[in-house]
Short mmCIF file of C-alpha atoms and ligand atoms in Angstrom, two decimals:
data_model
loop_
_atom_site.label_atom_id
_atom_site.label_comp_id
_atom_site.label_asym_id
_atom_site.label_seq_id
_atom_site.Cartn_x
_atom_site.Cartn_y
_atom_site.Cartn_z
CA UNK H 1 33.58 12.83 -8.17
CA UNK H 2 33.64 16.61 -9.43
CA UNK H 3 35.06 19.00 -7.66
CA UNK H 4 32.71 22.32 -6.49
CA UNK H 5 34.28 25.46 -5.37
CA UNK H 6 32.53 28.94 -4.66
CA UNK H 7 33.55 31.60 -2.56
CA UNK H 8 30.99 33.54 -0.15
CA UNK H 9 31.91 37.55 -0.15
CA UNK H 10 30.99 38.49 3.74
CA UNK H 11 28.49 40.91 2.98
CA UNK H 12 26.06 41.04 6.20
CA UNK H 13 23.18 38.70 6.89
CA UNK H 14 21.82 37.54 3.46
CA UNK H 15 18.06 37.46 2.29
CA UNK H 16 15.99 35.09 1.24
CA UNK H 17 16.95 35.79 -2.47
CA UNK H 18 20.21 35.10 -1.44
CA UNK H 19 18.67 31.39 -0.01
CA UNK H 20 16.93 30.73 -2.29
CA UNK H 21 18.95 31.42 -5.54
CA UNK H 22 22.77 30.59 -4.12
CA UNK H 23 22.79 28.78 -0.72
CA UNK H 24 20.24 26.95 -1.26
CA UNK H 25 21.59 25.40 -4.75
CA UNK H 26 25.17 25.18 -3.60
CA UNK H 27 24.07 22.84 -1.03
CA UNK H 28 21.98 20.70 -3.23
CA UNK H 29 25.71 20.20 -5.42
CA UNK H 30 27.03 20.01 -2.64
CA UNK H 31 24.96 16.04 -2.05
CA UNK H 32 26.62 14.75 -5.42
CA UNK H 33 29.81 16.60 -5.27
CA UNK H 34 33.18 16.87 -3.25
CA UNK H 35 32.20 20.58 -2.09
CA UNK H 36 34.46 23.40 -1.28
CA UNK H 37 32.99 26.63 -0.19
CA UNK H 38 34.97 29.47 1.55
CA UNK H 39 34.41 32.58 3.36
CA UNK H 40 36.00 34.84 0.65
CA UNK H 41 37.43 37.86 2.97
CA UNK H 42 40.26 39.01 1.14
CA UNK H 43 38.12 39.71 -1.44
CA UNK H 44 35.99 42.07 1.34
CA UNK H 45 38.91 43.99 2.30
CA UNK H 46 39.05 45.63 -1.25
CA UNK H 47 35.89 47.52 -0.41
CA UNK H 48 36.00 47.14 3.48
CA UNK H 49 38.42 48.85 5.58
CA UNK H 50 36.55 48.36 9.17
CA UNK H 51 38.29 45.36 11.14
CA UNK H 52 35.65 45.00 13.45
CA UNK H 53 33.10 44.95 10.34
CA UNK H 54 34.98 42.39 8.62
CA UNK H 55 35.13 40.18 11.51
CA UNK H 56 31.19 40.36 12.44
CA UNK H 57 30.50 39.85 8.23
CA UNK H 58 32.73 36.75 8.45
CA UNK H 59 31.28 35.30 11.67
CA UNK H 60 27.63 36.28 10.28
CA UNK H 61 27.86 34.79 6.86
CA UNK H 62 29.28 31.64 8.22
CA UNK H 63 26.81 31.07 10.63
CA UNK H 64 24.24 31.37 7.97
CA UNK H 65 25.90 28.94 5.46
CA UNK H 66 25.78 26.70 8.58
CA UNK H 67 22.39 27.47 9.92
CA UNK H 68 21.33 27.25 6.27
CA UNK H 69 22.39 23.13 6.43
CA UNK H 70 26.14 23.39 5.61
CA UNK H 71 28.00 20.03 7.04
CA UNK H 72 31.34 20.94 7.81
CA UNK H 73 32.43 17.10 7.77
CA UNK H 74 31.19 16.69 4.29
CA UNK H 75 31.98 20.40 2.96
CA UNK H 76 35.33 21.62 3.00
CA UNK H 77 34.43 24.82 4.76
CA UNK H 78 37.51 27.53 5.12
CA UNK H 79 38.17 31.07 5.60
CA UNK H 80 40.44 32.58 2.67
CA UNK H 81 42.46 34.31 4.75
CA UNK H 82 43.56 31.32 7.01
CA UNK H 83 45.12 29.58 3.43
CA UNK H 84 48.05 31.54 2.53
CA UNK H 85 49.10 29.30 -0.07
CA UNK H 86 46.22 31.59 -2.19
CA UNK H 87 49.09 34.24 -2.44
CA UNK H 88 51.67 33.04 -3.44
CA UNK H 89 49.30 31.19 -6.28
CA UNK H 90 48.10 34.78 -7.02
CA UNK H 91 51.88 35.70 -7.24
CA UNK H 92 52.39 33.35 -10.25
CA UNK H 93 49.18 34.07 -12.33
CA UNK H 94 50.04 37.35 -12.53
CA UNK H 95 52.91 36.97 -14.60
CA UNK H 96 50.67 34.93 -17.24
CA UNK H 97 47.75 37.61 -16.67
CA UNK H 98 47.57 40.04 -19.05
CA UNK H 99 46.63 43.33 -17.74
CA UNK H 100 44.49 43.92 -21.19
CA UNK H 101 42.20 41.33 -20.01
CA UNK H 102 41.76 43.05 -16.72
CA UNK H 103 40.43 45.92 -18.44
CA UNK H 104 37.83 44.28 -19.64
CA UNK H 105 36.24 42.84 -16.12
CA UNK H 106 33.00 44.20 -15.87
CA UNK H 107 32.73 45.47 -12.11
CA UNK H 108 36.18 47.01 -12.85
CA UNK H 109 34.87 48.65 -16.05
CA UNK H 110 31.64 49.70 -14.11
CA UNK H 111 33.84 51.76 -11.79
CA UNK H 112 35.53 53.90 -14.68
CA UNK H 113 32.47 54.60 -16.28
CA UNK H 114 30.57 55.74 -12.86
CA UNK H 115 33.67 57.87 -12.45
CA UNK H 116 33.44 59.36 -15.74
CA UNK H 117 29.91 60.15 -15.51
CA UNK H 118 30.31 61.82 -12.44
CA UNK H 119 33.47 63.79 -14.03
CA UNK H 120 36.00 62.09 -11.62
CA UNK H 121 38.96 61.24 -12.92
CA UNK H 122 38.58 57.30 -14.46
CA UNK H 123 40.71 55.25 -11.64
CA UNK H 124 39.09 57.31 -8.97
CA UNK H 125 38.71 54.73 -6.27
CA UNK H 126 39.56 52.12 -7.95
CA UNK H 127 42.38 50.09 -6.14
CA UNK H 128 45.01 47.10 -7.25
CA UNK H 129 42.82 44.95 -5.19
CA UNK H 130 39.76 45.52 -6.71
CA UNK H 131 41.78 45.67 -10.40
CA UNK H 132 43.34 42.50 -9.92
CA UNK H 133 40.51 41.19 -8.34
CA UNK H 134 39.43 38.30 -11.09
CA UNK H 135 43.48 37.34 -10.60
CA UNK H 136 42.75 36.41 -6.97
CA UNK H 137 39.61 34.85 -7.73
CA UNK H 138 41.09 32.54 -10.44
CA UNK H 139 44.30 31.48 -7.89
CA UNK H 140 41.21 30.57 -5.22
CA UNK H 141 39.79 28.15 -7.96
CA UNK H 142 42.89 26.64 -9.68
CA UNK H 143 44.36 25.94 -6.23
CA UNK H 144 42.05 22.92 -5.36
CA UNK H 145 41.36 21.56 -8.95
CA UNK H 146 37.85 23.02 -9.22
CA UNK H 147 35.57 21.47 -11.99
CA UNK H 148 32.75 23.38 -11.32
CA UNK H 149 31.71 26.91 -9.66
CA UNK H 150 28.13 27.72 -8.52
CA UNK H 151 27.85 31.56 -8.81
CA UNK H 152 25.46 34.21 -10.05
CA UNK H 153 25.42 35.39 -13.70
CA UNK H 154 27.43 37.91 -13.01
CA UNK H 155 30.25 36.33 -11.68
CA UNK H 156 30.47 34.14 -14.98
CA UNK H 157 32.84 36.29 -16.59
CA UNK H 158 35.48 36.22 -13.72
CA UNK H 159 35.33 32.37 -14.07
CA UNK H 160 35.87 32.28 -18.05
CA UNK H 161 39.30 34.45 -16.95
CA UNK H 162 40.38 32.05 -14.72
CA UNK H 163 40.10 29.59 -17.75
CA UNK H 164 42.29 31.80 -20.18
CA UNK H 165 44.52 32.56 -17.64
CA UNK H 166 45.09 28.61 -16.41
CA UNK H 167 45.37 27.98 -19.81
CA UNK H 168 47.93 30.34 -20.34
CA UNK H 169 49.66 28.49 -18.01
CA UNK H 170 49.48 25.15 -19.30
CA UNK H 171 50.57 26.32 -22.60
CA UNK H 172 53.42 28.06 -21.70
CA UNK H 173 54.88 24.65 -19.62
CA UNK H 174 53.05 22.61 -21.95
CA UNK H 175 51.67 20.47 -19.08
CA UNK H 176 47.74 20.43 -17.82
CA UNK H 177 49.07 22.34 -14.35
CA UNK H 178 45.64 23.53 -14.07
CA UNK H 179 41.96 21.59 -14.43
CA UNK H 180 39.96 24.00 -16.11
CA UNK H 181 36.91 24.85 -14.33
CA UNK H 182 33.65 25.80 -15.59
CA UNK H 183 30.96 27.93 -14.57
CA UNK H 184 27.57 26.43 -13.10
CA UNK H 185 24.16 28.98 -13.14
CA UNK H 186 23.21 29.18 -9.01
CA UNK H 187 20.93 31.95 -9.76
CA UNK H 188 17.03 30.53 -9.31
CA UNK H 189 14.88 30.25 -12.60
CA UNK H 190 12.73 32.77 -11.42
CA UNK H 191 14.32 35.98 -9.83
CA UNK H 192 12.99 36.55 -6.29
CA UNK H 193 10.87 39.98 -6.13
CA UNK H 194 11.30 42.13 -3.33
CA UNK H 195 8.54 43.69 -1.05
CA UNK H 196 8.56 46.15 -3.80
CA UNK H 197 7.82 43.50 -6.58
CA UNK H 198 11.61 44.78 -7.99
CA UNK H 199 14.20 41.88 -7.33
CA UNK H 200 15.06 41.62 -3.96
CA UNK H 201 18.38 42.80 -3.75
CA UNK H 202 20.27 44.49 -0.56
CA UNK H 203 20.79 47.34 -2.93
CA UNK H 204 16.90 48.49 -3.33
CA UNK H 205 16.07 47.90 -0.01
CA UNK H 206 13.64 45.57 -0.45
CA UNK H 207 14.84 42.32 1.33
CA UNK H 208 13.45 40.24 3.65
CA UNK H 209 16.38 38.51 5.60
CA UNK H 210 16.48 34.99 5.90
CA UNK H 211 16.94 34.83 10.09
CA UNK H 212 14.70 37.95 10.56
CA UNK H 213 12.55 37.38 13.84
CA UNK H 214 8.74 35.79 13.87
CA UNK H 215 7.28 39.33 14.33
CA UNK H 216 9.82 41.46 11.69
CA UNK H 217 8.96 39.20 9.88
CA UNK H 218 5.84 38.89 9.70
CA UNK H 219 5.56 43.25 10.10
CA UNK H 220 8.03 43.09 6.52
CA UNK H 221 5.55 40.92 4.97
CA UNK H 222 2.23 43.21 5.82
CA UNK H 223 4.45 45.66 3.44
CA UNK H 224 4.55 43.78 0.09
CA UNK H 225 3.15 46.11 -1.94
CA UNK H 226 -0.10 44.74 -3.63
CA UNK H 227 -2.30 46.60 -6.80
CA UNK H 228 -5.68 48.08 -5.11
CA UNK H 229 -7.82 45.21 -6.40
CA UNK H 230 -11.08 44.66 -3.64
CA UNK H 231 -11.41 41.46 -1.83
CA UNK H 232 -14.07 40.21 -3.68
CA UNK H 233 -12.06 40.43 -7.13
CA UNK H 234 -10.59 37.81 -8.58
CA UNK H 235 -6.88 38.19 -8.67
CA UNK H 236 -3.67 36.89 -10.86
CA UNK H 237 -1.76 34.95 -9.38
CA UNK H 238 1.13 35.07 -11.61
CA UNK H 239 1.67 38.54 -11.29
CA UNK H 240 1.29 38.80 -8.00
CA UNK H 241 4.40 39.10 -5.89
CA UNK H 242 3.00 37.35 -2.63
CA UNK H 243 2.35 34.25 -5.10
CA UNK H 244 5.80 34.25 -5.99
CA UNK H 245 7.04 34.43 -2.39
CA UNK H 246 4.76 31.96 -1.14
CA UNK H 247 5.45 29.18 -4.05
CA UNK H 248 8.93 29.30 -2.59
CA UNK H 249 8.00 27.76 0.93
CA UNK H 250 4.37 25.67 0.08
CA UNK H 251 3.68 22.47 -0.98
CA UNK H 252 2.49 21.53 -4.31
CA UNK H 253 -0.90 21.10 -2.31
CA UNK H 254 -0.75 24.49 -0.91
CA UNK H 255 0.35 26.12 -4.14
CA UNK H 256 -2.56 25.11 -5.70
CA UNK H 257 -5.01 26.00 -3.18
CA UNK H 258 -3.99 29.44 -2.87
CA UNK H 259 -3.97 30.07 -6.80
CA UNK H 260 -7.64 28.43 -6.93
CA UNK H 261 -8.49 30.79 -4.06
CA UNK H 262 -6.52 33.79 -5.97
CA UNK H 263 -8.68 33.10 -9.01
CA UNK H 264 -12.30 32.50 -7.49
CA UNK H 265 -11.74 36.00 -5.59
CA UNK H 266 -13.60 36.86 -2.21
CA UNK H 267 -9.83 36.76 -0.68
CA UNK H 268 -8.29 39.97 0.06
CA UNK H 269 -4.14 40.71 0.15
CA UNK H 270 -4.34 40.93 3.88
CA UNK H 271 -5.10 37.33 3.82
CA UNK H 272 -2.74 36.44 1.18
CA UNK H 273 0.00 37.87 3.33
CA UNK H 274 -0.82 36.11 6.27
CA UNK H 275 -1.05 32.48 4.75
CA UNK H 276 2.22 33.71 2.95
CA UNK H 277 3.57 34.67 6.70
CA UNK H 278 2.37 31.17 7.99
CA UNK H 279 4.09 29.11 5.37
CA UNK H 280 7.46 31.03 5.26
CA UNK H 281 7.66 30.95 8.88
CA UNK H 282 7.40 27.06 9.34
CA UNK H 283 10.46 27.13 6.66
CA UNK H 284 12.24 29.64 8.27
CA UNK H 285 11.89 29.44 11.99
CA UNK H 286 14.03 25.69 12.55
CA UNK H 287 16.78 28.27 10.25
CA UNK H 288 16.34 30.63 12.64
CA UNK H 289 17.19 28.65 15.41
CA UNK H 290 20.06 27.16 14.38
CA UNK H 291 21.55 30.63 13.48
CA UNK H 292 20.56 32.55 16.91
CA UNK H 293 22.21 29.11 18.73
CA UNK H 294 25.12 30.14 16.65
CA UNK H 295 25.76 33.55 17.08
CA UNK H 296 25.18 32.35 20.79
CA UNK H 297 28.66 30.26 20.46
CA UNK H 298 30.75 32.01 18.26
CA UNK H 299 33.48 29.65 19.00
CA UNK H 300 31.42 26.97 17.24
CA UNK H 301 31.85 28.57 14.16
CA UNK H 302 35.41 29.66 14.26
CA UNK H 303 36.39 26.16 15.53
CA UNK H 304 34.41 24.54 12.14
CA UNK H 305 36.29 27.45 9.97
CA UNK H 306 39.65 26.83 11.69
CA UNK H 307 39.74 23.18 11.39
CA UNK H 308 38.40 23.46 7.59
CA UNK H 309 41.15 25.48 6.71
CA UNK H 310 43.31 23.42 8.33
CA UNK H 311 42.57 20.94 5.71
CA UNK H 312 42.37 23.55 3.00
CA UNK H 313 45.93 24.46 3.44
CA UNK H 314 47.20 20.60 3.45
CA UNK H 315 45.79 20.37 -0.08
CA UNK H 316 46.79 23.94 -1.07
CA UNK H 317 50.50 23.19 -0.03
CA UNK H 318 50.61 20.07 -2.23
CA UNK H 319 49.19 22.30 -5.03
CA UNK H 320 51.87 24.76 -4.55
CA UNK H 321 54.77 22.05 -4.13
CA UNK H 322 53.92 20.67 -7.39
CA UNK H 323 53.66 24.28 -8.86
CA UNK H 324 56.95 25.37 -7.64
CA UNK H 325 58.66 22.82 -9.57
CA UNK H 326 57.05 23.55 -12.52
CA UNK H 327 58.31 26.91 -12.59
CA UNK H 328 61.73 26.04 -11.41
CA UNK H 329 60.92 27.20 -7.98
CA UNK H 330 61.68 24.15 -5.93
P1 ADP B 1 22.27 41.50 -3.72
O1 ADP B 1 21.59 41.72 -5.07
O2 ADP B 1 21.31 41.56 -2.59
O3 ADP B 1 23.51 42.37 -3.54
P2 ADP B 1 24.16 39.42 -4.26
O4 ADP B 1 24.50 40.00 -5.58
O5 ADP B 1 25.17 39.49 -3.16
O6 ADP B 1 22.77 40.01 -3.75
O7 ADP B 1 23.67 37.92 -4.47
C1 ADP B 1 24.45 36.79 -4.31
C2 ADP B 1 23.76 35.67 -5.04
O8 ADP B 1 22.43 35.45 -4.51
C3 ADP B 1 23.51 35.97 -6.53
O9 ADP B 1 24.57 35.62 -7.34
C4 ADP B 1 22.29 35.12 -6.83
O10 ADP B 1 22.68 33.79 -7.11
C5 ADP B 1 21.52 35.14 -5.55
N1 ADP B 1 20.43 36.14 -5.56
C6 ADP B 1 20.48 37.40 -5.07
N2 ADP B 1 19.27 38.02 -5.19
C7 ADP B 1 18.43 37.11 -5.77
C8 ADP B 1 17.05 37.13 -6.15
N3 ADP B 1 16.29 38.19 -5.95
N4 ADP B 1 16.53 36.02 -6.72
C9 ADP B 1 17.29 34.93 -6.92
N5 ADP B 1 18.58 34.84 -6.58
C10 ADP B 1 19.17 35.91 -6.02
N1 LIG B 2 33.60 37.12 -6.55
C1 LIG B 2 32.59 36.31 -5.94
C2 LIG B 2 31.35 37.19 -5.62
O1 LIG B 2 31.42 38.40 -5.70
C3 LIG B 2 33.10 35.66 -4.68
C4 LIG B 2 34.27 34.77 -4.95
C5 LIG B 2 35.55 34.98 -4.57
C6 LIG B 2 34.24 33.52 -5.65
N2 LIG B 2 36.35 33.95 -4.98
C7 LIG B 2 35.57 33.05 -5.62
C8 LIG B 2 33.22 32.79 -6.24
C9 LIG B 2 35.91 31.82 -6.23
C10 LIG B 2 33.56 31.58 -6.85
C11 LIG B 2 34.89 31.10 -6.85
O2 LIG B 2 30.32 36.66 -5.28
#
């Protein structure tokens, strides 16, 4: 069975983009694969200096992955931070990184040229953590044998480094130390829009979050912003942003009911919005539940996190034991 590793940046309560295109699909893998999915807060602490902040994001994020259908007895479910062995793994890939390659990570090349448009010096801001930040993600892949990691597009590029870089390796001792892992698309075919119609992403604002409450959500909906068409018009559904929402949560049934009542007009977006409120809200609300039950019994999580990484750090050793001897370490 492959092996499926992703890490989860604790980033506050995620939206339904977020479901739809990475949870969502990480748990389907997760039904044909030996899943390992971790709470990646080291890689928080780069941007996040608040302890208290860190430690609400980490309990938050977890209860979602949880509330969201995570099985902690069939997914090896950890917190980075409670597997040391990630260090000392990051230790030894940096002597086979070279820093040229770092240069050329995207977020980190982002940063210089935000900087230089703003007439800041180039490495304003810009800490070893967040340089070396593809180094640590590449020692929290090779360490459990990953075949495959589920991430966004843009997190493709820190996976390919983790290739050259294990490969590096496994040159230099001419041994395969390291499976090489490969990247797998999460991202859903069709981008989630945002009550805006943009993509719903936490940075335009435009989010509708996954646990929000029957009557936010519902008020969030009533904002999508629709064209001024009348109620007796006929309407397109495909470029209509409550469609795209609501063929997200129907049925196949539903789906087509609403697009034959989109295109026979005589329904106005009031109405679209409420069937649209009525079908995300059946999804949603058992989600809902088992997120505010949760958050209720904090120890619930920490107890699933603490045992996981328990396990983690059995397997991690191992890695590490064998690793040590191959670099004359043992
Ligand atoms: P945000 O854009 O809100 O900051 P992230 O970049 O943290 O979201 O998203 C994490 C993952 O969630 C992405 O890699 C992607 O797989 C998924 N995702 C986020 N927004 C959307 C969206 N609008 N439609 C589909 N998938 C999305
Ligand atoms: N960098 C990833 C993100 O921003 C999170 C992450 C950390 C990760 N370590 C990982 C993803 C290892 C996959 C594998 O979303």
């Amino acid at each position: 069975m492959k092996i499926a590793l992703t890490g989860i940046k604790p980033t506050g309560i995620p939206h339904i983009g977020n479901y739809l295109g990475a949870i969502k699909p990480a748990l389907k893998l997760a039904e044909t694969c030996e899943a390992r999915y971790f709470i990646a807060d080291y890689h928080a602490l780069n941007a996040c200096k608040d302890p208290d902040q860190i430690r609400s994001m980490t309990l938050e994020i977890a209860a979602a992955w949880l509330a969201c259908g995570l099985d902690p007895q069939k997914v090896l479910f950890y917190r980075q931070s409670l597997v040391p062995q990630t260090h000392e793994l990051l230790t030894m890939l940096l002597a086979f990184t070279p820093k040229g390659l770092m240069n050329r990570a995207h977020a980190y090349k982002a940063m210089l040229q935000a900087n230089s448009q703003a007439n800041r010096d180039p490495d304003d801001g810009v800490n070893m953590g967040l340089f070396t930040y593809p180094v640590l993600m590449a020692a929290d892949i090779l360490l459990f044998d990953t075949d495959l990691v589920p991430v966004g597009n843009d997190q493709f590029q820190h996976v390919e480094m983790a290739v050259d870089i294990a490969q590096s390796f496994n040159h230099i001792y001419a041994k395969e130390c390291f499976r090489l892992p490969q990247p797998i698309a999460t991202e859903h075919s069709r981008t989630l829009p945002g009550l805006d119609g943009r993509k719903m992403s936490k940075s335009y604002g435009n989010t509708v979050p996954i646990f929000a409450p029957e009557k936010q959500l519902r008020k969030l909906l009533m904002r999508i912003i629709t064209n001024s068409q009348g109620v007796e018009e006929p309407k397109d559904p495909e470029t209509c942003t409550i469609f795209s929402l609501y063929r997200n949560f129907a049925t196949d049934e539903q789906v087509e009911t609403l697009r034959q009542r989109y295109l026979a007009g005589g329904m106005g977006w009031g109405h679209a919005k409420q069937e649209l409120f009525e079908v995300m809200n059946t999804v949603l609300s058992p989600l809902r539940e088992r997120y505010e039950e949760l958050m209720a019994n904090p120890k619930t999580i920490t107890d699933a996190l603490e045992e996981g990484s328990a396990k983690a750090r059995e397997l991690a050793q191992k890695k590490i034991a064998f690793l040590r001897e191959i670099i004359g370490m043992d």
